[in-house]
Every structure is written in structure tokens, then in C-alpha cells.
CSV table of C-alpha atoms in Angstrom, one decimal:
chain,number,residue,atom,x,y,z
A,6,GLY,CA,93.5,131.0,87.5
A,7,GLN,CA,95.2,133.0,90.3
A,8,GLN,CA,98.4,134.9,89.5
A,9,LEU,CA,101.3,134.7,91.9
A,10,ASN,CA,104.1,137.1,91.1
A,11,GLN,CA,107.4,135.8,92.5
A,12,SER,CA,110.6,137.9,92.5
A,13,PRO,CA,113.4,138.0,91.7
A,14,GLN,CA,113.4,135.5,88.9
A,15,SER,CA,117.0,134.6,89.5
A,16,MET,CA,119.7,135.4,92.0
A,17,PHE,CA,123.5,135.0,91.9
A,18,ILE,CA,125.0,135.4,95.3
A,19,GLN,CA,128.3,134.8,97.1
A,20,GLU,CA,128.4,132.0,99.7
A,21,GLY,CA,127.7,133.5,103.2
A,22,GLU,CA,125.3,136.2,101.9
A,23,ASP,CA,121.7,136.5,102.9
A,24,VAL,CA,118.9,136.0,100.4
A,25,SER,CA,115.4,137.4,100.2
A,26,MET,CA,112.7,136.6,97.8
A,27,ASN,CA,109.0,137.4,97.8
A,28,CYS,CA,105.6,136.5,96.4
A,29,THR,CA,102.6,138.7,95.8
A,30,SER,CA,99.1,137.8,94.8
A,31,SER,CA,96.1,139.8,93.6
A,32,SER,CA,93.9,137.7,95.8
A,33,ILE,CA,93.8,136.9,99.5
A,34,PHE,CA,95.3,133.6,100.5
A,35,ASN,CA,94.7,131.5,103.7
A,36,THR,CA,97.9,129.4,103.3
A,37,TRP,CA,101.3,130.3,102.0
A,38,LEU,CA,103.9,127.6,101.3
A,39,TRP,CA,107.5,127.7,100.3
A,40,TYR,CA,109.1,124.8,98.3
A,41,LYS,CA,112.6,124.1,97.0
A,42,GLN,CA,113.1,122.1,93.9
A,43,ASP,CA,116.4,120.5,93.0
A,44,PRO,CA,117.1,119.5,89.3
A,45,GLY,CA,115.2,116.4,88.3
A,46,GLU,CA,113.3,116.2,91.6
A,47,GLY,CA,109.9,117.2,92.9
A,48,PRO,CA,109.4,120.2,95.0
A,49,VAL,CA,110.1,119.7,98.7
A,50,LEU,CA,108.3,121.7,101.3
A,51,LEU,CA,110.4,124.2,103.3
A,52,ILE,CA,107.9,126.2,105.4
A,53,ALA,CA,104.2,126.4,105.7
A,54,LEU,CA,102.3,129.5,106.9
A,55,TYR,CA,98.7,129.5,108.0
A,56,LYS,CA,98.0,132.8,109.7
A,57,ALA,CA,98.4,136.5,108.6
A,58,GLY,CA,101.4,138.0,110.2
A,59,GLU,CA,102.9,134.6,111.1
A,60,LEU,CA,106.7,134.5,111.1
A,61,THR,CA,108.2,130.9,110.9
A,62,SER,CA,111.8,129.7,110.9
A,63,ASN,CA,113.3,126.5,109.7
A,64,GLY,CA,117.0,126.5,110.4
A,65,ARG,CA,118.5,129.3,108.3
A,66,LEU,CA,115.2,129.9,106.6
A,67,THR,CA,112.6,132.4,107.7
A,68,ALA,CA,109.3,133.1,106.1
A,69,GLN,CA,106.4,135.4,106.8
A,70,PHE,CA,102.7,135.5,105.9
A,71,GLY,CA,102.0,139.1,105.0
A,72,ILE,CA,99.4,141.0,107.1
A,73,THR,CA,97.3,141.8,104.0
A,74,ARG,CA,97.3,138.0,103.2
A,75,LYS,CA,98.4,138.9,99.7
A,76,ASP,CA,102.1,138.4,100.1
A,77,SER,CA,104.8,136.3,101.7
A,78,PHE,CA,108.6,136.5,101.8
A,79,LEU,CA,111.3,133.9,102.3
A,80,ASN,CA,114.8,134.8,103.7
A,81,ILE,CA,117.8,132.5,103.7
A,82,SER,CA,120.6,133.6,106.0
A,83,ALA,CA,124.3,132.8,105.5
A,84,SER,CA,123.8,130.9,102.2
A,85,ILE,CA,125.7,127.8,101.5
A,86,PRO,CA,126.3,125.9,98.1
A,87,SER,CA,123.6,123.4,98.8
A,88,ASP,CA,121.0,126.2,98.9
A,89,VAL,CA,121.2,126.2,95.1
A,90,GLY,CA,117.9,125.4,93.5
A,91,ILE,CA,114.6,126.8,92.5
A,92,TYR,CA,112.4,128.2,95.2
A,93,PHE,CA,108.6,128.3,94.7
A,94,CYS,CA,105.9,130.0,96.6
A,95,ALA,CA,102.4,128.5,96.6
A,96,GLY,CA,99.2,129.9,98.0
A,97,ARG,CA,95.7,128.6,98.7
A,98,SER,CA,92.6,130.6,99.0
A,99,THR,CA,89.3,129.1,100.2
A,100,GLY,CA,89.2,126.3,97.7
A,101,ASN,CA,91.3,123.1,97.5
A,102,GLN,CA,93.7,124.3,94.9
A,103,PHE,CA,97.3,125.6,95.4
A,104,TYR,CA,98.6,128.1,93.0
A,105,PHE,CA,102.3,128.4,92.4
A,106,GLY,CA,104.7,131.2,91.6
A,107,THR,CA,107.0,131.0,88.7
A,108,GLY,CA,110.0,130.4,90.9
A,109,THR,CA,113.3,132.0,91.9
A,110,SER,CA,116.4,130.4,90.7
A,111,LEU,CA,119.2,130.7,93.3
A,112,THR,CA,122.9,130.2,92.4
A,113,VAL,CA,125.4,130.3,95.3
A,114,ILE,CA,129.0,131.1,94.2
A,115,PRO,CA,131.5,129.5,96.6
B,3,ASN,CA,108.8,106.0,103.8
B,4,ALA,CA,107.5,105.8,100.2
B,5,GLY,CA,105.3,108.9,100.3
B,6,VAL,CA,104.1,109.9,96.8
B,7,THR,CA,105.4,107.6,94.0
B,8,GLN,CA,105.2,108.3,90.3
B,9,THR,CA,105.8,106.0,87.4
B,10,PRO,CA,107.4,106.1,84.9
B,11,LYS,CA,110.2,108.6,85.5
B,12,PHE,CA,110.7,109.3,81.8
B,13,ARG,CA,108.7,108.6,78.7
B,14,ILE,CA,108.8,109.5,75.0
B,15,LEU,CA,105.5,109.4,73.1
B,16,LYS,CA,104.7,109.8,69.5
B,17,ILE,CA,101.9,112.3,68.5
B,18,GLY,CA,98.5,110.7,68.9
B,19,GLN,CA,99.6,107.9,71.2
B,20,SER,CA,98.1,107.5,74.6
B,21,MET,CA,99.5,106.7,78.0
B,22,THR,CA,98.7,106.7,81.7
B,23,LEU,CA,100.9,108.4,84.3
B,24,GLN,CA,100.7,106.5,87.6
B,25,CYS,CA,100.6,108.1,91.0
B,26,THR,CA,100.2,106.4,94.3
B,27,GLN,CA,100.5,107.5,97.9
B,28,ASP,CA,100.7,105.5,101.1
B,29,MET,CA,99.9,108.3,103.6
B,30,ASN,CA,96.1,107.8,103.5
B,31,HIS,CA,95.8,111.4,102.2
B,32,ASN,CA,92.4,112.5,100.9
B,33,TYR,CA,93.6,115.1,98.5
B,34,MET,CA,95.6,114.4,95.4
B,35,TYR,CA,96.8,116.7,92.6
B,36,TRP,CA,98.3,116.6,89.2
B,37,TYR,CA,100.5,119.5,88.1
B,38,ARG,CA,102.6,120.1,85.0
B,39,GLN,CA,105.7,122.2,85.0
B,40,ASP,CA,107.0,123.7,81.8
B,41,PRO,CA,110.6,124.9,81.5
B,42,GLY,CA,111.2,128.1,83.6
B,43,MET,CA,107.7,128.1,84.8
B,44,GLY,CA,105.8,127.3,88.0
B,45,LEU,CA,103.4,124.4,88.4
B,46,LYS,CA,100.0,124.5,86.7
B,47,LEU,CA,97.2,122.4,88.2
B,48,ILE,CA,95.7,119.9,85.7
B,49,TYR,CA,93.2,118.0,87.9
B,50,TYR,CA,92.7,117.3,91.6
B,51,SER,CA,90.7,115.0,93.8
B,52,VAL,CA,89.4,115.5,97.3
B,53,GLY,CA,88.6,111.9,97.9
B,54,ALA,CA,87.9,108.6,96.2
B,55,GLY,CA,85.3,108.9,93.5
B,56,ILE,CA,85.6,112.7,93.3
B,57,THR,CA,87.7,114.6,90.7
B,58,ASP,CA,87.7,118.2,89.6
B,59,LYS,CA,89.4,120.2,86.8
B,60,GLY,CA,92.2,122.6,87.6
B,61,GLU,CA,93.6,125.4,85.5
B,62,VAL,CA,94.8,123.3,82.4
B,63,PRO,CA,92.6,120.1,82.1
B,64,ASN,CA,92.3,120.0,78.4
B,65,GLY,CA,93.8,116.8,76.8
B,66,TYR,CA,93.8,114.9,80.1
B,67,ASN,CA,91.6,112.7,82.1
B,68,VAL,CA,91.8,111.3,85.7
B,69,SER,CA,90.1,108.8,87.9
B,70,ARG,CA,90.2,108.2,91.6
B,71,SER,CA,88.8,104.7,92.4
B,72,THR,CA,90.9,104.3,95.5
B,73,THR,CA,92.3,106.6,98.1
B,74,GLU,CA,95.9,105.6,97.2
B,75,ASP,CA,95.9,105.9,93.4
B,76,PHE,CA,95.3,108.9,91.1
B,77,PRO,CA,96.3,108.1,87.5
B,78,LEU,CA,96.5,110.7,84.8
B,79,ARG,CA,95.5,109.7,81.3
B,80,LEU,CA,96.6,111.3,78.0
B,81,GLU,CA,94.4,110.1,75.2
B,82,LEU,CA,95.9,111.7,72.1
B,83,ALA,CA,99.4,113.0,72.9
B,84,ALA,CA,100.3,116.4,71.4
B,85,PRO,CA,103.7,118.2,71.4
B,86,SER,CA,102.2,120.8,73.7
B,87,GLN,CA,101.9,118.1,76.4
B,88,THR,CA,105.7,117.8,76.6
B,89,SER,CA,106.4,118.7,80.2
B,90,VAL,CA,107.3,117.4,83.6
B,91,TYR,CA,104.3,116.1,85.5
B,92,PHE,CA,104.1,116.1,89.3
B,93,CYS,CA,101.6,114.3,91.5
B,94,ALA,CA,101.0,115.6,95.0
B,95,SER,CA,98.9,114.7,98.0
B,96,LYS,CA,97.8,116.2,101.3
B,97,ARG,CA,95.8,115.1,104.2
B,98,GLY,CA,93.1,117.7,104.0
B,99,GLY,CA,92.1,121.0,105.4
B,100,ASN,CA,94.9,123.4,106.1
B,101,THR,CA,97.9,121.1,105.6
B,102,GLU,CA,100.8,121.1,103.2
B,103,ALA,CA,101.1,119.1,100.0
B,104,PHE,CA,103.8,116.5,99.4
B,105,PHE,CA,105.2,115.9,95.9
B,106,GLY,CA,106.4,112.9,93.9
B,107,GLN,CA,109.6,113.0,92.0
B,108,GLY,CA,108.0,113.8,88.6
B,109,THR,CA,107.5,112.2,85.2
B,110,ARG,CA,109.3,113.8,82.3
B,111,LEU,CA,107.2,113.3,79.2
B,112,THR,CA,108.3,114.2,75.7
B,113,VAL,CA,105.9,114.1,72.8
B,114,VAL,CA,107.5,113.9,69.3
């Protein structure tokens, strides 16, 4: 299957700091999605990106669809304790399958 | 506001037993997916369906079967449970085309 490389694997940050994580693929994708997963819960969609170069915000979250269509990043500004969780990128090429990154575990220290 | 509903939430199986993980969605979505998530890993696609009566294999289909007799339901069947199938299973659905997928809360399965 497709390989999505997500980095960093984990982050420990102070409350109020900004966070940046990214995802790269060996293949071109037509859709990039960013999900957050809380312990014991299913992933919840944060941001969806459908066009190369697209920059989309959702509150303190901003994500971009890379121009090469092989990467995407997610930024979180002014982190708060409830941002704790695992963040996953997911990409779709021309088929109907989404491929997921291995996740970035975020810990926010108050 | 049910969305995607999975049952059961937890299950312990003995090796060789069989069970069906249920997934239903009330959003009239055409596409449905089954993923498994192993500790510290991303989600791996097991099977998916683009509509009632149509199913396709994903990345890790071995040991599983699915059916899609209705738009709403997409059960996942384990015939001979093995320890390697210990995982958290997520069902997801989406409308179709270039839209995002919505996930259920997961089924935590342990095979001993």
C-alpha cells in the first residue's frame, strides 16, 4: 500500500507554544485530511484539503496541501491542554482508499 | 445525530472463535470502510465498499470477510480469530467523490 511518512512521531510542548507537523508521500494525492484521535475514541476530522496549494484554517489550526501534491502540514497556534491527542494525516489518490500516516502524539504541558 | 455506530465496544475472543463486528451509518453514505489500528500505528484498511452489493479488499484483508447488503450496514466478520487480530477496529463512511470520511468510536478486540 501507499506509505505516508508523518513527523514528528511525538511532541512535548509548553502550553501557549505553536506546533507544526507534516506528512509526506511517495505518491501524488488528490485529497489530504487531518484527523485528531483522543484516547478510546475514533478519529475526528479537523481539516480537509482538496486542491494543491490550498491553505485552510479551522480556528487555531491551519493546514496546507503541498504544491507537489506529495505533502501536507498542520499547524496549531497557541496550544492549550485540550490539544493533547494523536494527530493523523490521511491521503487519497485516484482510488477510493484513504491511507493514513502513523500519527503524531502531542502532549501539552500546562 | 448517530453518525457511524459500531458494536460492540469491547470484546475478548478465544483463538479459533468467530465473531461479527457491526457497523451502521444513518447518513446515507455510499462509501464505507473498515480499518484496524495497532498500538502506536496508523490505520490500515481491511475492506471497503462503494455501495450496497459491492466490496473490495484493502491493504490487510486476510482473515476477514465483509458484506454490504444495505447502504446502512457494513459488518466485518472474523471466522477463525488469531492473536494477530488483536487490535482496535474502526468503521468509517463517506458520501462519495471528494468528501471526507467520518469514523465510529471503535471496537477493541483482544484474541487470547
